[in-house]
Amino acid sequence: MPGDKSISHRAIMLSALAEGTSRITGFLEGEDTRATARIFEQMGVRIEVPSPGERVVHGVGLRGLRAPQGVLDCGNSGTAMRLLCGMMAGQAFESTLTGDASLLKRPMRRVTEPLMSMGASIEAAESGTPPLRVHGGQSLCGIDYASPIASAQVKSAVLLGGLYAEGETGVTEPKPTRDYTERMLRAFGWPVEFEPGRVRLPGGHTLRATDIAVPADFSSAAFFIVAAAIVPGSQLRLRGIGMNPRRTGLLHALRAMGANIAEENRRETGGEPVADLVVRHTPLHGIEVPTERVADMIDEFPALFAAAACAEGVTTIRGAEELRVKESDRIAVMATGLRALGVRIEETPDGAMIEGGALHGGTVESSGDHRCAMAFAIAAAVAAAPVVIRDCANVATSFPAFVELGRSCGLAVEPVVR
Ligand code: S3P
């Protein structure tokens, strides 16, 4: 499985701001994470690529970035844009963050508001969407931010602004979210105090270069976990998968649905828990997904929709309104697509009720959303006739080898070149 996207972004960002040279292994060779690396090169950071999946980053220190030529293009990546917004707020120069058609529709007030209350000066479009013009040269002050949304991107943007702020910066979350920024800041020598749902750090320290081994991305593995769970006769072993508890909510949900998923060879890679997962097909049944698990599986709902479509009975999802502002409106895209394959789904503002059943063939729109495209490919494995998945080039943002890997374990998927 490819390297973790969240960790790969942060590894580039923090090594660029560190003093000294950091080596990253297991780096995700996806469009999103490469865009982040390109952005730091635009700001004068030298990044070597000794081999695929490896980066050597020559850090320039907290205040060593240079004003970029041109806009900073985050592509499809909300993580890049939101985290960079925090970091750029602390620079001495002005920068403009932009992205693709999907990113230009995504809400940014969730980061610009807390950053502006720290003293940052940021302009967005009237609807609070990108492009973002970040006027550097402001002095930032630490805040204690009670985030209304459970979002690791919001938390991380505030913390990265906090590196440049006077005094202490704290974030409290309504539900704990992935803690990679906190863990990695600590690995780079910044004093950070954190526990699930709460983090605090002081300004005025330095980051010291370190080496980072990126584990395999649980969110990419999720498509293969679900594929093996729903395709009769399957057995699949996935090696070295990142098992941070803030990411593995899908395992709990699938097991509650009756899935057979064993964890073997538990160990640590780069300070993160990893394991090999062995998944064997068993019939699934519908469940009510516990709302307290939603944040821990926020990127896995497209895969869960596919699993629910093949389960006996109804699966109910609630408390997942954030899905409507991801790379696409994932509730609408998954519901429309699965309906086109014969599944009965009722959408609600914050989730859906999915009645499992037999899938027929058809054509579905992934609306440029990488995870929806991959979820449809998995669902298609149990459909009675071929499924055409449209607008799926963005699979390359997180999982460029998806088709090749899928084919290698028996998924009959092929690109349609137009
Ligand atoms: C991410 C946080 C999540 C997730 C995204 C990656 C991160 O977004 O959906 O794919 O790396 O911090 P939110 O913070 O918007 O929930």
Coordinates of C-alpha atoms and ligand atoms in Angstrom, one line a residue:
M1 CA 0.0 0.0 0.0
P2 CA 1.2 3.5 -0.7
G3 CA 2.6 5.8 2.0
D4 CA 0.3 7.8 4.4
K5 CA -0.9 11.0 2.8
S6 CA -1.4 13.0 6.0
I7 CA 2.1 12.0 7.3
S8 CA 3.8 12.6 4.0
H9 CA 2.5 16.2 3.8
R10 CA 3.5 17.0 7.3
A11 CA 7.0 15.3 6.8
I12 CA 7.8 17.7 3.9
M13 CA 6.4 20.7 5.8
L14 CA 8.2 20.2 9.0
S15 CA 11.5 19.1 7.5
A16 CA 11.5 22.2 5.3
L17 CA 11.2 24.4 8.4
A18 CA 13.8 22.4 10.4
E19 CA 17.4 23.2 10.8
G20 CA 19.5 20.5 9.1
T21 CA 18.7 17.7 6.6
S22 CA 15.9 15.2 7.1
R23 CA 15.4 11.9 5.2
I24 CA 11.9 10.8 4.5
T25 CA 11.2 7.1 3.5
G26 CA 7.9 5.6 2.5
F27 CA 6.8 9.1 1.1
L28 CA 3.5 8.9 -0.8
E29 CA 4.3 9.5 -4.5
G30 CA 0.8 11.0 -5.1
E31 CA -0.1 14.2 -6.8
D32 CA -1.2 15.9 -3.5
T33 CA 2.0 15.2 -1.7
R34 CA 4.2 16.0 -4.7
A35 CA 2.4 19.4 -5.0
T36 CA 3.3 20.1 -1.4
A37 CA 7.0 19.3 -2.1
R38 CA 6.9 21.6 -5.2
I39 CA 5.5 24.4 -3.1
F40 CA 8.5 24.3 -0.7
E41 CA 10.9 24.1 -3.7
Q42 CA 9.2 27.3 -4.9
M43 CA 10.1 28.9 -1.5
G44 CA 13.8 27.9 -1.8
V45 CA 13.9 24.5 -0.1
R46 CA 16.1 21.9 -1.8
I47 CA 14.5 18.5 -1.9
E48 CA 16.3 15.5 -3.4
V49 CA 14.7 12.4 -4.7
P50 CA 17.2 9.6 -4.3
S51 CA 14.6 7.0 -5.2
P52 CA 10.8 6.7 -5.5
G53 CA 9.3 7.1 -2.0
E54 CA 12.4 8.8 -0.6
R55 CA 13.1 12.5 -0.1
V56 CA 16.0 14.3 1.4
V57 CA 14.9 17.7 2.5
H58 CA 17.5 20.4 3.2
G59 CA 15.7 22.4 5.9
V60 CA 16.0 26.2 5.9
G61 CA 14.8 26.9 9.5
L62 CA 11.6 28.5 10.7
R63 CA 12.4 31.8 9.1
G64 CA 14.4 30.7 6.1
L65 CA 11.6 30.4 3.5
R66 CA 11.9 32.7 0.5
A67 CA 9.0 34.7 -1.0
P68 CA 7.8 32.5 -3.9
Q69 CA 7.5 33.4 -7.5
G70 CA 3.9 33.0 -8.5
V71 CA 1.0 31.4 -6.7
L72 CA 1.3 28.2 -4.5
D73 CA -0.8 25.5 -6.2
C74 CA -2.1 23.0 -3.7
G75 CA -3.9 21.0 -6.4
N76 CA -6.7 18.9 -5.0
S77 CA -5.4 19.0 -1.4
G78 CA -7.3 20.5 1.5
T79 CA -4.6 19.4 3.9
A80 CA -1.9 21.3 1.9
M81 CA -4.0 24.4 1.7
R82 CA -5.2 24.6 5.3
L83 CA -1.9 23.7 6.9
L84 CA 0.0 26.0 4.6
C85 CA -2.4 28.8 5.4
G86 CA -1.3 28.6 9.1
M87 CA 2.4 28.4 8.2
M88 CA 2.2 31.2 5.6
A89 CA 0.5 33.5 8.2
G90 CA 3.8 33.5 10.1
Q91 CA 6.0 34.4 7.2
A92 CA 7.5 37.8 6.5
F93 CA 6.2 37.7 2.9
E94 CA 2.9 37.6 1.0
S95 CA 1.7 34.4 -0.6
T96 CA -1.3 33.2 -2.5
L97 CA -2.7 29.7 -2.1
T98 CA -4.8 28.2 -4.9
G99 CA -6.0 24.8 -6.1
D100 CA -8.1 22.8 -8.5
A101 CA -11.8 23.2 -9.2
S102 CA -12.7 21.0 -6.2
L103 CA -10.4 22.8 -3.8
L104 CA -11.7 26.2 -4.9
K105 CA -15.1 25.2 -3.6
R106 CA -14.0 24.1 -0.1
P107 CA -14.6 26.1 3.0
M108 CA -11.6 27.9 4.4
R109 CA -13.1 30.2 7.1
R110 CA -12.6 27.3 9.5
V111 CA -8.9 28.1 9.3
T112 CA -8.8 31.8 8.4
E113 CA -11.0 32.9 11.3
P114 CA -8.9 31.4 14.1
L115 CA -5.7 32.5 12.4
M116 CA -7.0 36.0 12.0
S117 CA -7.9 36.1 15.7
M118 CA -4.1 35.3 16.2
G119 CA -3.3 38.5 14.2
A120 CA -2.9 37.0 10.7
S121 CA -4.1 38.9 7.7
I122 CA -5.7 36.6 5.1
E123 CA -8.1 37.4 2.2
A124 CA -10.4 34.7 0.8
A125 CA -13.2 34.9 -1.8
E126 CA -16.5 36.3 -0.5
S127 CA -17.8 32.8 0.1
G128 CA -14.8 32.0 2.3
T129 CA -13.3 29.8 -0.4
P130 CA -9.8 29.9 -2.0
P131 CA -7.7 31.4 -3.4
L132 CA -6.3 32.7 -0.1
R133 CA -4.0 35.7 -0.1
V134 CA -1.9 35.5 3.0
H135 CA -0.3 38.9 3.9
G136 CA 2.8 37.9 5.9
G137 CA 4.7 40.3 8.1
Q138 CA 2.1 40.3 10.9
S139 CA 3.0 39.5 14.5
L140 CA 0.9 36.6 15.7
C141 CA -0.3 36.0 19.3
G142 CA -1.1 32.6 20.7
I143 CA -4.7 31.7 21.3
D144 CA -6.6 29.0 23.1
Y145 CA -9.0 27.9 20.4
A146 CA -12.0 25.8 21.0
S147 CA -12.6 24.4 17.6
P148 CA -16.3 23.9 16.7
I149 CA -15.4 21.2 14.1
A150 CA -13.5 18.0 14.7
S151 CA -10.8 18.6 12.1
A152 CA -7.1 17.8 12.2
Q153 CA -6.6 20.3 9.4
V154 CA -8.0 23.1 11.5
K155 CA -6.1 22.0 14.6
S156 CA -2.9 21.8 12.5
A157 CA -3.3 25.2 10.8
V158 CA -3.6 26.9 14.2
L159 CA -0.6 25.0 15.6
L160 CA 1.6 25.8 12.6
G161 CA 0.6 29.5 13.0
G162 CA 1.4 29.0 16.7
L163 CA 5.0 28.1 15.9
Y164 CA 5.4 31.8 14.9
A165 CA 3.2 33.3 17.7
E166 CA 4.1 35.0 20.9
G167 CA 3.0 33.0 23.9
E168 CA 1.2 29.7 24.0
T169 CA -1.3 28.3 21.4
G170 CA -3.8 25.7 22.4
V171 CA -6.6 23.8 20.5
T172 CA -9.5 21.9 22.0
E173 CA -11.5 19.7 19.7
P174 CA -15.1 18.5 20.1
K175 CA -13.9 14.9 19.2
P176 CA -10.3 13.8 19.0
T177 CA -8.8 13.8 15.5
R178 CA -5.6 12.5 14.0
D179 CA -2.6 13.7 16.0
Y180 CA 0.2 13.5 13.4
T181 CA 1.1 17.2 13.6
E182 CA 1.5 17.0 17.4
R183 CA 3.6 13.8 17.2
M184 CA 5.8 15.1 14.4
L185 CA 6.4 18.5 16.0
R186 CA 7.6 16.6 19.1
A187 CA 9.9 14.4 16.9
F188 CA 11.4 17.5 15.5
G189 CA 12.2 18.7 19.0
W190 CA 9.4 21.3 19.6
P191 CA 7.9 21.0 23.1
V192 CA 4.2 20.0 22.6
E193 CA 1.8 18.8 25.2
F194 CA -1.1 16.8 23.9
E195 CA -3.8 14.3 24.8
P196 CA -6.8 13.1 22.8
G197 CA -8.9 16.3 22.0
R198 CA -6.4 18.8 23.5
V199 CA -3.0 20.2 22.5
R200 CA -0.8 23.1 23.5
L201 CA 2.5 24.5 22.4
P202 CA 4.7 27.5 23.0
G203 CA 6.1 29.8 20.3
G204 CA 9.8 30.7 19.9
H205 CA 11.5 27.3 19.6
T206 CA 13.3 25.7 16.7
L207 CA 12.7 22.5 14.7
R208 CA 15.6 20.1 14.5
A209 CA 15.9 17.8 11.4
T210 CA 15.1 14.2 11.9
D211 CA 14.4 11.1 9.8
I212 CA 10.8 10.0 9.2
A213 CA 9.6 6.6 8.1
V214 CA 6.1 7.0 6.8
P215 CA 3.8 3.9 7.3
A216 CA 1.4 2.7 4.7
D217 CA -1.9 4.7 4.4
F218 CA -4.8 3.0 6.3
S219 CA -7.2 5.0 4.0
S220 CA -5.7 3.5 0.9
A221 CA -5.7 0.0 2.5
A222 CA -9.4 0.6 3.3
F223 CA -10.5 -0.1 -0.3
F224 CA -8.7 -3.4 -0.3
I225 CA -10.0 -4.3 3.2
V226 CA -13.5 -3.8 2.0
A227 CA -12.9 -5.6 -1.3
A228 CA -11.7 -8.7 0.5
A229 CA -14.5 -8.5 2.9
I230 CA -17.2 -8.4 0.2
V231 CA -15.9 -10.5 -2.6
P232 CA -16.7 -14.2 -2.0
G233 CA -13.7 -16.4 -1.7
S234 CA -11.2 -13.6 -1.0
Q235 CA -8.3 -13.6 1.3
L236 CA -5.9 -10.7 1.4
R237 CA -2.8 -9.8 3.4
L238 CA -1.9 -6.1 3.6
R239 CA 1.5 -5.3 5.1
G240 CA 2.7 -2.5 7.3
I241 CA -0.5 -0.6 7.5
G242 CA -0.6 2.5 9.8
M243 CA -2.8 1.7 12.8
N244 CA -3.1 5.1 14.6
P245 CA -6.4 4.7 16.5
R246 CA -7.6 8.1 15.1
R247 CA -7.6 6.5 11.7
T248 CA -8.9 2.9 12.2
G249 CA -12.6 3.5 13.0
L250 CA -13.5 1.5 9.8
L251 CA -12.1 -1.7 11.4
H252 CA -14.5 -1.4 14.3
A253 CA -17.4 -0.7 11.9
L254 CA -16.6 -3.6 9.6
R255 CA -16.1 -6.0 12.5
A256 CA -19.5 -5.0 13.9
M257 CA -20.9 -5.8 10.4
G258 CA -19.4 -9.3 10.7
A259 CA -16.1 -8.9 8.8
N260 CA -13.1 -11.2 9.5
I261 CA -10.0 -9.0 9.9
A262 CA -7.0 -10.2 11.8
E263 CA -4.1 -8.0 12.9
E264 CA -0.7 -9.6 12.8
N265 CA 2.9 -8.6 13.5
R266 CA 2.0 -5.4 15.4
R267 CA 5.1 -3.1 15.6
E268 CA 6.1 0.5 15.3
T269 CA 7.3 2.5 12.2
G270 CA 8.6 6.0 12.7
G271 CA 6.8 6.2 16.1
E272 CA 3.4 5.0 14.6
P273 CA 1.8 1.7 15.3
V274 CA 1.6 -0.5 12.2
A275 CA 0.3 -4.1 11.6
D276 CA -0.3 -6.6 8.8
L277 CA -4.0 -7.0 8.2
V278 CA -5.4 -10.3 7.0
V279 CA -8.9 -10.0 5.6
R280 CA -11.1 -13.0 4.7
H281 CA -14.5 -12.8 3.1
T282 CA -17.6 -13.3 5.3
P283 CA -21.2 -12.2 4.7
L284 CA -21.7 -8.7 6.2
H285 CA -24.8 -7.3 7.9
G286 CA -26.0 -3.7 8.3
I287 CA -25.3 -1.7 11.4
E288 CA -25.9 1.8 12.9
V289 CA -22.4 3.3 12.7
P290 CA -21.7 4.8 16.2
T291 CA -21.4 8.6 15.9
E292 CA -18.4 8.6 18.2
R293 CA -16.5 6.6 15.6
V294 CA -17.2 9.1 12.7
A295 CA -14.0 11.2 13.2
D296 CA -11.9 8.1 13.3
M297 CA -13.1 6.9 9.9
I298 CA -13.8 10.2 8.2
D299 CA -12.0 9.4 5.0
E300 CA -13.3 5.8 4.9
F301 CA -17.0 6.5 4.3
P302 CA -16.9 6.0 0.6
A303 CA -15.5 2.5 1.3
L304 CA -18.1 1.9 4.0
F305 CA -20.9 2.9 1.6
A306 CA -19.6 0.1 -0.7
A307 CA -19.5 -2.4 2.1
A308 CA -23.0 -1.4 3.3
A309 CA -24.3 -1.8 -0.3
C310 CA -23.3 -5.4 -0.1
A311 CA -24.4 -6.1 3.5
E312 CA -27.7 -7.8 4.5
G313 CA -30.1 -5.2 6.0
V314 CA -29.7 -1.5 6.6
T315 CA -26.6 0.5 7.5
T316 CA -27.3 3.9 9.1
I317 CA -24.7 6.7 9.1
R318 CA -25.3 9.9 11.2
G319 CA -23.2 12.8 12.4
A320 CA -21.1 12.8 9.3
E321 CA -22.1 16.2 7.8
E322 CA -18.4 16.9 7.1
L323 CA -18.6 14.4 4.2
R324 CA -20.5 17.1 2.3
V325 CA -17.4 19.3 2.2
K326 CA -14.7 16.9 1.3
E327 CA -13.1 16.6 -2.2
S328 CA -16.8 16.2 -3.3
D329 CA -20.1 16.0 -1.4
R330 CA -19.4 12.4 -0.6
I331 CA -22.8 11.6 0.7
A332 CA -24.4 12.8 -2.6
V333 CA -21.8 11.3 -4.9
M334 CA -21.9 7.8 -3.2
A335 CA -25.7 7.8 -2.9
T336 CA -26.2 8.8 -6.5
G337 CA -23.6 6.3 -7.8
L338 CA -24.8 3.3 -5.8
R339 CA -28.4 4.1 -6.7
A340 CA -27.4 3.9 -10.4
L341 CA -26.3 0.3 -9.6
G342 CA -29.6 -0.6 -8.0
V343 CA -28.9 0.0 -4.3
R344 CA -31.6 1.7 -2.2
I345 CA -30.2 4.7 -0.3
E346 CA -31.9 7.5 1.5
E347 CA -29.7 10.5 2.0
T348 CA -29.9 12.6 5.2
P349 CA -28.2 16.0 5.8
D350 CA -25.5 14.3 8.0
G351 CA -25.4 10.7 6.6
A352 CA -27.5 8.1 4.8
M353 CA -29.5 4.9 5.2
I354 CA -28.2 2.2 2.9
E355 CA -30.1 -1.0 2.2
G356 CA -27.8 -3.7 1.1
G357 CA -28.7 -5.9 -1.9
A358 CA -27.6 -7.1 -5.3
L359 CA -25.8 -4.6 -7.5
H360 CA -26.2 -4.5 -11.3
G361 CA -23.9 -2.8 -13.8
G362 CA -24.1 0.8 -15.0
T363 CA -22.3 4.1 -15.2
V364 CA -21.4 6.1 -12.1
E365 CA -19.9 9.6 -11.6
S366 CA -17.1 10.0 -9.1
S367 CA -17.1 13.8 -9.5
G368 CA -13.3 14.0 -9.5
D369 CA -13.2 12.5 -6.0
H370 CA -10.4 9.9 -5.7
R371 CA -12.0 8.0 -2.8
C372 CA -15.4 7.8 -4.4
A373 CA -13.8 6.5 -7.6
M374 CA -12.0 3.7 -5.7
A375 CA -15.1 2.9 -3.6
F376 CA -17.1 2.4 -6.8
A377 CA -14.3 0.2 -8.2
I378 CA -14.6 -2.0 -5.1
A379 CA -18.4 -2.2 -5.3
A380 CA -18.2 -3.0 -9.0
A381 CA -16.3 -6.2 -8.0
V382 CA -19.6 -7.7 -6.8
A383 CA -21.9 -6.1 -9.5
A384 CA -23.6 -8.5 -11.9
A385 CA -22.3 -6.6 -15.0
P386 CA -19.5 -4.1 -15.7
V387 CA -19.5 -0.7 -14.1
V388 CA -18.1 2.4 -15.9
I389 CA -16.7 4.9 -13.4
R390 CA -16.3 8.4 -14.8
D391 CA -14.1 11.3 -13.8
C392 CA -11.6 9.3 -11.8
A393 CA -8.2 10.7 -12.8
N394 CA -7.8 12.1 -9.3
V395 CA -7.2 8.6 -8.0
A396 CA -3.6 9.6 -8.7
T397 CA -3.8 12.2 -5.9
S398 CA -3.6 9.5 -3.2
F399 CA -3.1 6.1 -4.9
P400 CA -1.5 6.2 -8.4
A401 CA -0.9 2.5 -8.4
F402 CA -4.6 1.6 -7.5
V403 CA -5.5 -0.1 -10.8
E404 CA -2.2 -2.0 -11.1
L405 CA -2.4 -3.3 -7.5
G406 CA -6.1 -4.0 -7.8
R407 CA -5.5 -6.1 -10.9
S408 CA -2.6 -8.0 -9.2
C409 CA -5.1 -9.3 -6.6
G410 CA -7.9 -10.1 -8.9
L411 CA -9.9 -6.9 -9.3
A412 CA -11.0 -6.8 -12.9
V413 CA -10.5 -3.0 -13.4
E414 CA -9.0 -1.3 -16.4
P415 CA -8.6 2.3 -17.4
V416 CA -10.9 3.5 -20.2
V417 CA -8.8 5.9 -22.3
R418 CA -10.9 8.4 -24.2
Ligands
S3P1 C1 -6.5 15.3 7.2 C2 -7.6 15.6 8.0 C3 -9.0 15.2 7.6 C4 -9.1 14.2 6.4 C5 -8.1 14.6 5.3 C6 -6.7 14.6 5.9 C7 -5.2 15.7 7.6 O1 -9.7 16.4 7.2 O2 -10.4 14.2 5.9 O3 -8.1 13.6 4.3 O4 -4.2 15.2 7.1 O5 -5.1 16.5 8.6 P1 -10.5 17.4 8.2 O6 -9.5 18.0 9.1 O7 -11.1 18.4 7.3 O8 -11.5 16.5 8.8

